[in-house]
């Protein structure tokens, strides 16, 4: 988050326009060197639940004045995206931001993400893409679902110069639990949160979860870890007629990227079908478990994923792995919501969302435990 003195700067304000113009002058070339807060096109756009985003454009009349210098004009972007980071938490927050910038640069160079124009304290300048985030309902579009699976497979096949053990997941959970230890002891917790947490030992659940996930022996790959609809862009300039095979989609927002379990990334995408974040009223999301992908929909995605990787693995084997890792994604995002509640400046029902994800974790844990007991009983009866 940018600051001026002790004042945080974000939103659609005069101060933010000044900051945007200064950043463009400092980090871009050509016509951008002459822009002012009054001359630029400036629009605050949705940045999800973690960042503030701004679309900044070069004014047409300003741009025309540089038409004589065709080389400069052809090289400079007409539009850019300014990303201002939101809240960061814990001692690893700065390291995480640096890591994310490195990942963004690598993906940009490999054509898997937007171009990077500049990095500054508190954010960065990115390529502006004429695209829109997918709608929650579009995740169920078979054609788009296959493309998402292919994008995920390509990401999972990357070799990135980061720690290649799944330490990010467990390290993040450990840091967030430390914050929760203090925060969740408050007497001011909403009633529904207190009633839920009175019956849950988060540290015990974390220990059990790690043991259970490690039993699955899911491959550790380079993961996005947050592939929800808001982080998947649909390119509005896609030429369907001349490039019908070219993907319409681009993956963005790499702040949670790390080496992690394959099952976590796929499970996380599937559970995001349930949550629609385009809700104007509190808690600013809708939850509908009837939207969770059917087995046929999950298998379509998984087969496309395995085909893209050239794997002969049985789809139903991966299907079971993903179901188990749904526990991890629910637990992870419940902690994320709890630590952001009452501190984030982005309007969202964090307490409600945290309770929803934790409840989903507990219900699935109970169902999987029951299924395991039934399976063992059937095996025992069959051996008689």
mmCIF file of C-alpha atoms in Angstrom:
data_model
loop_
_atom_site.group_PDB
_atom_site.id
_atom_site.type_symbol
_atom_site.label_atom_id
_atom_site.label_comp_id
_atom_site.label_asym_id
_atom_site.label_seq_id
_atom_site.Cartn_x
_atom_site.Cartn_y
_atom_site.Cartn_z
ATOM 1 C CA UNK A 1 0.000 0.000 0.000
ATOM 2 C CA UNK A 2 1.422 3.376 -0.990
ATOM 3 C CA UNK A 3 1.626 6.044 1.691
ATOM 4 C CA UNK A 4 1.979 9.818 1.721
ATOM 5 C CA UNK A 5 3.227 10.716 5.184
ATOM 6 C CA UNK A 6 0.957 8.677 7.429
ATOM 7 C CA UNK A 7 -1.862 8.637 4.895
ATOM 8 C CA UNK A 8 -2.522 5.528 2.821
ATOM 9 C CA UNK A 9 -3.146 6.298 -0.825
ATOM 10 C CA UNK A 10 -5.532 4.174 -2.869
ATOM 11 C CA UNK A 11 -8.953 4.359 -4.443
ATOM 12 C CA UNK A 12 -10.114 6.833 -7.078
ATOM 13 C CA UNK A 13 -8.647 9.989 -5.526
ATOM 14 C CA UNK A 14 -6.770 13.075 -6.723
ATOM 15 C CA UNK A 15 -3.738 11.889 -4.742
ATOM 16 C CA UNK A 16 -3.825 8.503 -6.476
ATOM 17 C CA UNK A 17 -4.031 10.137 -9.902
ATOM 18 C CA UNK A 18 -0.909 12.134 -9.012
ATOM 19 C CA UNK A 19 0.856 8.963 -7.894
ATOM 20 C CA UNK A 20 -0.186 7.134 -11.079
ATOM 21 C CA UNK A 21 1.110 9.941 -13.315
ATOM 22 C CA UNK A 22 4.413 10.065 -11.432
ATOM 23 C CA UNK A 23 4.891 6.287 -11.678
ATOM 24 C CA UNK A 24 4.226 6.348 -15.414
ATOM 25 C CA UNK A 25 6.694 9.206 -15.916
ATOM 26 C CA UNK A 26 9.347 7.398 -13.886
ATOM 27 C CA UNK A 27 9.005 3.889 -15.307
ATOM 28 C CA UNK A 28 7.798 4.339 -18.900
ATOM 29 C CA UNK A 29 9.324 6.074 -21.903
ATOM 30 C CA UNK A 30 8.308 8.210 -24.860
ATOM 31 C CA UNK A 31 5.065 10.138 -24.506
ATOM 32 C CA UNK A 32 4.654 8.952 -20.915
ATOM 33 C CA UNK A 33 7.486 11.248 -19.837
ATOM 34 C CA UNK A 34 5.194 14.250 -20.332
ATOM 35 C CA UNK A 35 1.962 13.039 -18.727
ATOM 36 C CA UNK A 36 0.266 14.785 -15.814
ATOM 37 C CA UNK A 37 -2.479 13.760 -13.427
ATOM 38 C CA UNK A 38 -4.897 15.840 -15.479
ATOM 39 C CA UNK A 39 -3.912 14.422 -18.873
ATOM 40 C CA UNK A 40 -3.938 10.673 -18.232
ATOM 41 C CA UNK A 41 -6.905 8.399 -18.560
ATOM 42 C CA UNK A 42 -7.428 6.941 -15.081
ATOM 43 C CA UNK A 43 -9.842 4.277 -13.850
ATOM 44 C CA UNK A 44 -9.947 2.312 -10.609
ATOM 45 C CA UNK A 45 -10.914 -1.259 -11.474
ATOM 46 C CA UNK A 46 -11.672 -4.309 -9.384
ATOM 47 C CA UNK A 47 -8.579 -5.855 -7.867
ATOM 48 C CA UNK A 48 -10.102 -8.841 -6.130
ATOM 49 C CA UNK A 49 -9.625 -9.254 -2.385
ATOM 50 C CA UNK A 50 -5.923 -8.401 -2.065
ATOM 51 C CA UNK A 51 -4.923 -5.546 -4.377
ATOM 52 C CA UNK A 52 -5.998 -2.212 -5.842
ATOM 53 C CA UNK A 53 -5.798 -1.981 -9.645
ATOM 54 C CA UNK A 54 -5.785 1.053 -11.933
ATOM 55 C CA UNK A 55 -6.076 1.277 -15.701
ATOM 56 C CA UNK A 56 -3.986 4.226 -16.876
ATOM 57 C CA UNK A 57 -4.044 5.308 -20.516
ATOM 58 C CA UNK A 58 -2.106 7.753 -22.633
ATOM 59 C CA UNK A 59 -4.425 10.535 -23.884
ATOM 60 C CA UNK A 60 -5.055 10.351 -27.637
ATOM 61 C CA UNK A 61 -4.119 13.962 -28.330
ATOM 62 C CA UNK A 62 -0.931 13.555 -26.294
ATOM 63 C CA UNK A 63 -0.079 10.397 -28.176
ATOM 64 C CA UNK A 64 -0.704 12.001 -31.576
ATOM 65 C CA UNK A 65 1.869 14.679 -30.814
ATOM 66 C CA UNK A 66 4.503 11.945 -30.932
ATOM 67 C CA UNK A 67 3.392 10.423 -34.240
ATOM 68 C CA UNK A 68 6.490 11.762 -35.997
ATOM 69 C CA UNK A 69 8.659 9.458 -33.943
ATOM 70 C CA UNK A 70 7.225 6.153 -35.160
ATOM 71 C CA UNK A 71 9.854 4.007 -33.489
ATOM 72 C CA UNK A 72 9.167 5.368 -30.019
ATOM 73 C CA UNK A 73 5.416 5.303 -30.500
ATOM 74 C CA UNK A 74 5.414 1.708 -31.680
ATOM 75 C CA UNK A 75 7.398 0.565 -28.648
ATOM 76 C CA UNK A 76 5.581 2.348 -25.849
ATOM 77 C CA UNK A 77 2.322 0.979 -24.433
ATOM 78 C CA UNK A 78 -0.823 3.041 -24.855
ATOM 79 C CA UNK A 79 -2.282 1.556 -21.680
ATOM 80 C CA UNK A 80 -0.798 0.148 -18.486
ATOM 81 C CA UNK A 81 -2.094 -1.473 -15.341
ATOM 82 C CA UNK A 82 -0.877 -0.207 -11.970
ATOM 83 C CA UNK A 83 -1.145 -2.748 -9.166
ATOM 84 C CA UNK A 84 -1.003 -1.496 -5.573
ATOM 85 C CA UNK A 85 -0.490 -4.288 -3.069
ATOM 86 C CA UNK A 86 -3.028 -4.671 -0.290
ATOM 87 C CA UNK A 87 -2.439 -5.876 3.266
ATOM 88 C CA UNK A 88 0.531 -8.087 4.030
ATOM 89 C CA UNK A 89 0.822 -10.235 7.129
ATOM 90 C CA UNK A 90 3.645 -11.698 9.177
ATOM 91 C CA UNK A 91 7.400 -11.676 8.992
ATOM 92 C CA UNK A 92 7.423 -13.419 5.612
ATOM 93 C CA UNK A 93 5.254 -10.794 3.908
ATOM 94 C CA UNK A 94 8.096 -8.824 2.294
ATOM 95 C CA UNK A 95 9.809 -11.992 1.134
ATOM 96 C CA UNK A 96 6.514 -13.150 -0.390
ATOM 97 C CA UNK A 97 6.137 -9.909 -2.360
ATOM 98 C CA UNK A 98 9.680 -10.196 -3.714
ATOM 99 C CA UNK A 99 9.088 -13.823 -4.671
ATOM 100 C CA UNK A 100 5.870 -12.898 -6.429
ATOM 101 C CA UNK A 101 7.644 -10.224 -8.478
ATOM 102 C CA UNK A 102 10.278 -12.764 -9.544
ATOM 103 C CA UNK A 103 7.572 -15.250 -10.523
ATOM 104 C CA UNK A 104 5.655 -12.581 -12.416
ATOM 105 C CA UNK A 105 8.797 -11.702 -14.384
ATOM 106 C CA UNK A 106 9.518 -15.343 -15.260
ATOM 107 C CA UNK A 107 5.963 -16.046 -16.386
ATOM 108 C CA UNK A 108 5.952 -12.835 -18.396
ATOM 109 C CA UNK A 109 9.152 -13.846 -20.198
ATOM 110 C CA UNK A 110 7.685 -17.278 -20.978
ATOM 111 C CA UNK A 111 4.454 -15.859 -22.358
ATOM 112 C CA UNK A 112 2.307 -17.232 -19.546
ATOM 113 C CA UNK A 113 1.436 -13.877 -18.006
ATOM 114 C CA UNK A 114 1.223 -10.143 -18.745
ATOM 115 C CA UNK A 115 4.366 -8.140 -19.539
ATOM 116 C CA UNK A 116 6.121 -6.363 -16.688
ATOM 117 C CA UNK A 117 6.807 -2.644 -17.174
ATOM 118 C CA UNK A 118 8.211 -1.791 -13.751
ATOM 119 C CA UNK A 119 8.439 -2.681 -10.068
ATOM 120 C CA UNK A 120 8.204 -0.030 -7.345
ATOM 121 C CA UNK A 121 7.859 -0.116 -3.536
ATOM 122 C CA UNK A 122 4.253 -1.125 -2.892
ATOM 123 C CA UNK A 123 3.347 -2.388 -6.333
ATOM 124 C CA UNK A 124 4.200 -2.720 -10.022
ATOM 125 C CA UNK A 125 3.290 -1.597 -13.554
ATOM 126 C CA UNK A 126 1.964 -4.325 -15.829
ATOM 127 C CA UNK A 127 0.777 -4.765 -19.380
ATOM 128 C CA UNK A 128 -2.867 -3.766 -19.678
ATOM 129 C CA UNK A 129 -4.818 -6.464 -21.471
ATOM 130 C CA UNK A 130 -8.177 -5.795 -23.081
ATOM 131 C CA UNK A 131 -9.780 -8.600 -21.179
ATOM 132 C CA UNK A 132 -12.256 -9.285 -18.441
ATOM 133 C CA UNK A 133 -12.221 -11.776 -15.582
ATOM 134 C CA UNK A 134 -14.326 -14.861 -16.110
ATOM 135 C CA UNK A 135 -17.736 -14.957 -14.518
ATOM 136 C CA UNK A 136 -18.242 -17.642 -11.914
ATOM 137 C CA UNK A 137 -20.805 -19.369 -14.138
ATOM 138 C CA UNK A 138 -18.279 -19.522 -16.999
ATOM 139 C CA UNK A 139 -16.076 -21.913 -15.035
ATOM 140 C CA UNK A 140 -18.592 -24.605 -15.989
ATOM 141 C CA UNK A 141 -18.272 -23.872 -19.728
ATOM 142 C CA UNK A 142 -16.691 -27.115 -21.061
ATOM 143 C CA UNK A 143 -14.564 -25.305 -23.648
ATOM 144 C CA UNK A 144 -13.198 -22.828 -21.100
ATOM 145 C CA UNK A 145 -12.751 -25.529 -18.457
ATOM 146 C CA UNK A 146 -10.506 -27.481 -20.820
ATOM 147 C CA UNK A 147 -8.443 -24.345 -21.506
ATOM 148 C CA UNK A 148 -8.073 -23.676 -17.772
ATOM 149 C CA UNK A 149 -6.890 -27.266 -17.277
ATOM 150 C CA UNK A 150 -4.331 -26.827 -20.056
ATOM 151 C CA UNK A 151 -3.078 -23.562 -18.553
ATOM 152 C CA UNK A 152 -2.735 -25.204 -15.156
ATOM 153 C CA UNK A 153 -0.855 -28.154 -16.655
ATOM 154 C CA UNK A 154 1.568 -25.773 -18.386
ATOM 155 C CA UNK A 155 2.152 -23.957 -15.103
ATOM 156 C CA UNK A 156 2.683 -27.250 -13.265
ATOM 157 C CA UNK A 157 5.319 -28.244 -15.840
ATOM 158 C CA UNK A 158 7.459 -25.152 -15.222
ATOM 159 C CA UNK A 159 10.819 -25.256 -13.495
ATOM 160 C CA UNK A 160 11.149 -22.160 -11.311
ATOM 161 C CA UNK A 161 14.174 -21.232 -9.129
ATOM 162 C CA UNK A 162 12.289 -21.560 -5.851
ATOM 163 C CA UNK A 163 12.350 -24.007 -2.941
ATOM 164 C CA UNK A 164 10.887 -27.194 -4.369
ATOM 165 C CA UNK A 165 9.396 -28.651 -1.223
ATOM 166 C CA UNK A 166 5.807 -27.812 -0.150
ATOM 167 C CA UNK A 167 7.083 -25.569 2.638
ATOM 168 C CA UNK A 168 4.989 -22.593 1.494
ATOM 169 C CA UNK A 169 1.679 -24.233 2.402
ATOM 170 C CA UNK A 170 2.657 -25.395 5.870
ATOM 171 C CA UNK A 171 4.766 -22.318 6.589
ATOM 172 C CA UNK A 172 1.911 -19.994 5.670
ATOM 173 C CA UNK A 173 -0.551 -21.965 7.767
ATOM 174 C CA UNK A 174 1.870 -21.844 10.715
ATOM 175 C CA UNK A 175 2.258 -18.046 10.432
ATOM 176 C CA UNK A 176 -1.464 -17.512 10.128
ATOM 177 C CA UNK A 177 -2.116 -19.723 13.140
ATOM 178 C CA UNK A 178 0.185 -17.490 15.187
ATOM 179 C CA UNK A 179 -1.957 -14.504 14.237
ATOM 180 C CA UNK A 180 -5.117 -16.457 14.968
ATOM 181 C CA UNK A 181 -3.827 -17.409 18.425
ATOM 182 C CA UNK A 182 -4.155 -13.765 19.448
ATOM 183 C CA UNK A 183 -6.951 -12.552 17.229
ATOM 184 C CA UNK A 184 -9.415 -15.347 17.894
ATOM 185 C CA UNK A 185 -9.173 -14.901 21.671
ATOM 186 C CA UNK A 186 -10.875 -11.529 21.402
ATOM 187 C CA UNK A 187 -14.156 -11.037 23.228
ATOM 188 C CA UNK A 188 -15.438 -9.076 20.240
ATOM 189 C CA UNK A 189 -15.682 -11.993 17.841
ATOM 190 C CA UNK A 190 -19.022 -12.350 16.029
ATOM 191 C CA UNK A 191 -21.265 -14.886 17.752
ATOM 192 C CA UNK A 192 -21.264 -17.366 14.859
ATOM 193 C CA UNK A 193 -17.457 -17.308 14.758
ATOM 194 C CA UNK A 194 -17.133 -17.887 18.493
ATOM 195 C CA UNK A 195 -19.655 -20.744 18.446
ATOM 196 C CA UNK A 196 -17.815 -22.452 15.603
ATOM 197 C CA UNK A 197 -14.314 -21.994 17.005
ATOM 198 C CA UNK A 198 -15.317 -23.115 20.494
ATOM 199 C CA UNK A 199 -15.612 -26.604 18.991
ATOM 200 C CA UNK A 200 -12.497 -26.562 16.811
ATOM 201 C CA UNK A 201 -8.833 -26.811 17.799
ATOM 202 C CA UNK A 202 -7.192 -25.180 14.782
ATOM 203 C CA UNK A 203 -3.692 -26.308 15.721
ATOM 204 C CA UNK A 204 -4.794 -29.908 16.165
ATOM 205 C CA UNK A 205 -6.617 -29.761 12.842
ATOM 206 C CA UNK A 206 -3.498 -28.366 11.166
ATOM 207 C CA UNK A 207 -1.375 -31.215 12.504
ATOM 208 C CA UNK A 208 -3.918 -33.837 11.427
ATOM 209 C CA UNK A 209 -4.297 -32.197 8.011
ATOM 210 C CA UNK A 210 -0.571 -32.265 7.299
ATOM 211 C CA UNK A 211 -0.330 -35.935 8.184
ATOM 212 C CA UNK A 212 -3.335 -36.739 5.997
ATOM 213 C CA UNK A 213 -2.094 -34.731 3.000
ATOM 214 C CA UNK A 214 1.364 -36.293 3.134
ATOM 215 C CA UNK A 215 -0.238 -39.747 2.991
ATOM 216 C CA UNK A 216 -1.603 -38.924 -0.465
ATOM 217 C CA UNK A 217 1.896 -38.534 -1.945
ATOM 218 C CA UNK A 218 0.611 -35.935 -4.380
ATOM 219 C CA UNK A 219 3.360 -34.707 -6.750
ATOM 220 C CA UNK A 220 4.885 -31.379 -5.752
ATOM 221 C CA UNK A 221 4.777 -28.982 -8.715
ATOM 222 C CA UNK A 222 4.858 -25.243 -9.362
ATOM 223 C CA UNK A 223 1.308 -24.145 -8.465
ATOM 224 C CA UNK A 224 -0.807 -21.022 -8.820
ATOM 225 C CA UNK A 225 -2.756 -21.793 -5.605
ATOM 226 C CA UNK A 226 -5.541 -19.278 -6.309
ATOM 227 C CA UNK A 227 -7.025 -20.107 -9.708
ATOM 228 C CA UNK A 228 -10.467 -18.632 -9.182
ATOM 229 C CA UNK A 229 -12.493 -16.841 -11.846
ATOM 230 C CA UNK A 230 -11.165 -13.395 -10.943
ATOM 231 C CA UNK A 231 -7.626 -14.523 -11.740
ATOM 232 C CA UNK A 232 -8.495 -15.906 -15.178
ATOM 233 C CA UNK A 233 -8.833 -13.309 -17.937
ATOM 234 C CA UNK A 234 -10.849 -13.753 -21.122
ATOM 235 C CA UNK A 235 -9.052 -11.920 -23.942
ATOM 236 C CA UNK A 236 -11.552 -9.652 -25.697
ATOM 237 C CA UNK A 237 -9.191 -9.184 -28.686
ATOM 238 C CA UNK A 238 -8.918 -12.913 -29.387
ATOM 239 C CA UNK A 239 -9.154 -13.644 -33.130
ATOM 240 C CA UNK A 240 -11.387 -16.720 -33.223
ATOM 241 C CA UNK A 241 -11.470 -16.906 -37.028
ATOM 242 C CA UNK A 242 -7.735 -16.779 -37.741
ATOM 243 C CA UNK A 243 -6.516 -18.409 -34.509
ATOM 244 C CA UNK A 244 -9.275 -20.798 -33.407
ATOM 245 C CA UNK A 245 -6.844 -23.042 -31.532
ATOM 246 C CA UNK A 246 -5.200 -20.219 -29.590
ATOM 247 C CA UNK A 247 -6.300 -19.995 -25.977
ATOM 248 C CA UNK A 248 -8.591 -17.116 -25.101
ATOM 249 C CA UNK A 249 -7.443 -17.190 -21.496
ATOM 250 C CA UNK A 250 -4.597 -15.676 -19.503
ATOM 251 C CA UNK A 251 -3.818 -16.453 -15.878
ATOM 252 C CA UNK A 252 -2.950 -13.511 -13.607
ATOM 253 C CA UNK A 253 -2.214 -12.713 -9.939
ATOM 254 C CA UNK A 254 0.737 -14.834 -8.861
ATOM 255 C CA UNK A 255 1.041 -13.710 -5.242
ATOM 256 C CA UNK A 256 0.306 -17.206 -3.902
ATOM 257 C CA UNK A 257 2.436 -19.104 -6.450
ATOM 258 C CA UNK A 258 4.810 -21.659 -4.972
ATOM 259 C CA UNK A 259 5.827 -25.266 -5.189
ATOM 260 C CA UNK A 260 2.912 -27.127 -3.686
ATOM 261 C CA UNK A 261 0.904 -30.307 -3.972
ATOM 262 C CA UNK A 262 -0.704 -30.815 -7.371
ATOM 263 C CA UNK A 263 -3.914 -31.915 -5.672
ATOM 264 C CA UNK A 264 -4.204 -28.607 -3.811
ATOM 265 C CA UNK A 265 -4.177 -26.492 -6.974
ATOM 266 C CA UNK A 266 -6.819 -28.551 -8.764
ATOM 267 C CA UNK A 267 -8.990 -28.900 -5.647
ATOM 268 C CA UNK A 268 -8.777 -25.165 -5.063
ATOM 269 C CA UNK A 269 -10.030 -24.457 -8.578
ATOM 270 C CA UNK A 270 -12.968 -26.845 -8.197
ATOM 271 C CA UNK A 271 -14.128 -25.385 -4.876
ATOM 272 C CA UNK A 272 -14.060 -21.910 -6.419
ATOM 273 C CA UNK A 273 -17.010 -22.956 -8.585
ATOM 274 C CA UNK A 274 -19.017 -22.712 -5.352
ATOM 275 C CA UNK A 275 -18.134 -19.092 -4.529
ATOM 276 C CA UNK A 276 -19.234 -16.127 -6.632
ATOM 277 C CA UNK A 277 -17.465 -12.910 -5.599
ATOM 278 C CA UNK A 278 -19.540 -10.593 -7.815
ATOM 279 C CA UNK A 279 -22.088 -9.789 -5.110
ATOM 280 C CA UNK A 280 -22.849 -6.134 -4.396
ATOM 281 C CA UNK A 281 -24.292 -6.675 -0.923
ATOM 282 C CA UNK A 282 -22.762 -7.992 2.293
ATOM 283 C CA UNK A 283 -20.998 -10.426 2.634
ATOM 284 C CA UNK A 284 -20.030 -9.637 -0.990
ATOM 285 C CA UNK A 285 -20.026 -13.246 -2.144
ATOM 286 C CA UNK A 286 -22.539 -16.005 -2.784
ATOM 287 C CA UNK A 287 -22.055 -19.608 -1.762
ATOM 288 C CA UNK A 288 -23.845 -22.340 -3.708
ATOM 289 C CA UNK A 289 -22.602 -25.905 -3.327
ATOM 290 C CA UNK A 290 -24.936 -27.042 -6.102
ATOM 291 C CA UNK A 291 -22.417 -25.368 -8.436
ATOM 292 C CA UNK A 292 -19.598 -27.672 -7.340
ATOM 293 C CA UNK A 293 -18.486 -29.546 -10.484
ATOM 294 C CA UNK A 294 -20.099 -32.919 -11.035
ATOM 295 C CA UNK A 295 -17.906 -35.978 -11.409
ATOM 296 C CA UNK A 296 -18.230 -35.720 -15.196
ATOM 297 C CA UNK A 297 -17.156 -32.062 -15.105
ATOM 298 C CA UNK A 298 -14.209 -32.849 -12.853
ATOM 299 C CA UNK A 299 -13.141 -35.730 -15.087
ATOM 300 C CA UNK A 300 -13.333 -33.511 -18.190
ATOM 301 C CA UNK A 301 -10.941 -31.079 -16.501
ATOM 302 C CA UNK A 302 -8.642 -33.810 -15.192
ATOM 303 C CA UNK A 303 -8.409 -35.595 -18.557
ATOM 304 C CA UNK A 304 -7.553 -32.316 -20.308
ATOM 305 C CA UNK A 305 -4.938 -31.646 -17.613
ATOM 306 C CA UNK A 306 -3.341 -35.091 -17.945
ATOM 307 C CA UNK A 307 -3.416 -34.964 -21.751
ATOM 308 C CA UNK A 308 -1.643 -31.593 -21.730
ATOM 309 C CA UNK A 309 1.084 -33.070 -19.527
ATOM 310 C CA UNK A 310 1.321 -36.222 -21.657
ATOM 311 C CA UNK A 311 0.511 -38.361 -18.622
ATOM 312 C CA UNK A 312 -1.028 -41.839 -18.686
ATOM 313 C CA UNK A 313 -2.175 -41.579 -15.093
ATOM 314 C CA UNK A 314 -5.685 -42.848 -14.411
ATOM 315 C CA UNK A 315 -8.084 -39.873 -14.199
ATOM 316 C CA UNK A 316 -10.117 -41.409 -11.375
ATOM 317 C CA UNK A 317 -6.986 -41.824 -9.274
ATOM 318 C CA UNK A 318 -6.333 -38.097 -9.543
ATOM 319 C CA UNK A 319 -10.019 -37.442 -8.900
ATOM 320 C CA UNK A 320 -9.713 -39.091 -5.467
ATOM 321 C CA UNK A 321 -6.495 -37.205 -4.708
ATOM 322 C CA UNK A 322 -8.200 -33.911 -5.481
ATOM 323 C CA UNK A 323 -11.150 -34.699 -3.229
ATOM 324 C CA UNK A 324 -8.831 -35.224 -0.267
ATOM 325 C CA UNK A 325 -6.963 -31.972 -0.972
ATOM 326 C CA UNK A 326 -10.228 -30.060 -0.846
ATOM 327 C CA UNK A 327 -9.729 -30.343 2.916
ATOM 328 C CA UNK A 328 -6.481 -28.395 2.660
ATOM 329 C CA UNK A 329 -7.841 -25.607 0.480
ATOM 330 C CA UNK A 330 -10.852 -25.078 2.748
ATOM 331 C CA UNK A 331 -8.687 -24.966 5.870
ATOM 332 C CA UNK A 332 -6.123 -22.658 4.239
ATOM 333 C CA UNK A 333 -8.642 -20.042 3.088
ATOM 334 C CA UNK A 334 -10.534 -20.126 6.368
ATOM 335 C CA UNK A 335 -7.362 -18.959 8.143
ATOM 336 C CA UNK A 336 -6.764 -16.357 5.426
ATOM 337 C CA UNK A 337 -10.227 -14.939 6.043
ATOM 338 C CA UNK A 338 -9.849 -14.863 9.824
ATOM 339 C CA UNK A 339 -6.556 -12.933 9.764
ATOM 340 C CA UNK A 340 -7.945 -10.399 7.267
ATOM 341 C CA UNK A 341 -11.189 -9.801 9.153
ATOM 342 C CA UNK A 342 -11.410 -6.295 10.647
ATOM 343 C CA UNK A 343 -8.027 -5.307 9.170
ATOM 344 C CA UNK A 344 -8.485 -5.394 5.399
ATOM 345 C CA UNK A 345 -9.684 -2.198 3.749
ATOM 346 C CA UNK A 346 -11.336 -4.180 0.947
ATOM 347 C CA UNK A 347 -15.054 -4.654 1.723
ATOM 348 C CA UNK A 348 -15.721 -8.356 2.157
ATOM 349 C CA UNK A 349 -17.426 -10.581 4.712
ATOM 350 C CA UNK A 350 -14.226 -12.152 5.986
ATOM 351 C CA UNK A 351 -15.727 -13.599 9.162
ATOM 352 C CA UNK A 352 -18.605 -15.159 7.216
ATOM 353 C CA UNK A 353 -16.275 -16.495 4.566
ATOM 354 C CA UNK A 354 -13.899 -17.959 7.134
ATOM 355 C CA UNK A 355 -16.772 -19.749 8.839
ATOM 356 C CA UNK A 356 -18.031 -21.021 5.499
ATOM 357 C CA UNK A 357 -14.675 -22.485 4.496
ATOM 358 C CA UNK A 358 -14.008 -23.977 7.931
ATOM 359 C CA UNK A 359 -17.479 -25.527 8.004
ATOM 360 C CA UNK A 360 -16.824 -26.974 4.542
ATOM 361 C CA UNK A 361 -13.580 -28.455 5.849
ATOM 362 C CA UNK A 362 -15.262 -30.053 8.868
ATOM 363 C CA UNK A 363 -18.149 -31.502 6.841
ATOM 364 C CA UNK A 364 -15.835 -32.993 4.226
ATOM 365 C CA UNK A 365 -13.536 -34.415 6.892
ATOM 366 C CA UNK A 366 -16.513 -36.134 8.513
ATOM 367 C CA UNK A 367 -17.774 -37.492 5.178
ATOM 368 C CA UNK A 368 -14.383 -38.821 4.121
ATOM 369 C CA UNK A 369 -13.912 -40.424 7.549
ATOM 370 C CA UNK A 370 -17.307 -42.120 7.253
ATOM 371 C CA UNK A 371 -16.474 -43.332 3.744
ATOM 372 C CA UNK A 372 -13.184 -44.773 5.003
ATOM 373 C CA UNK A 373 -14.935 -46.573 7.853
ATOM 374 C CA UNK A 374 -17.498 -48.028 5.461
ATOM 375 C CA UNK A 375 -14.748 -49.125 3.064
ATOM 376 C CA UNK A 376 -12.852 -50.863 5.871
ATOM 377 C CA UNK A 377 -16.005 -52.589 7.080
ATOM 378 C CA UNK A 378 -16.783 -53.851 3.569
ATOM 379 C CA UNK A 379 -13.210 -55.123 3.205
ATOM 380 C CA UNK A 380 -13.462 -56.858 6.580
ATOM 381 C CA UNK A 381 -16.781 -58.519 5.664
ATOM 382 C CA UNK A 382 -15.377 -59.594 2.298
ATOM 383 C CA UNK A 383 -12.453 -61.299 3.991
ATOM 384 C CA UNK A 384 -14.704 -63.375 6.232
#
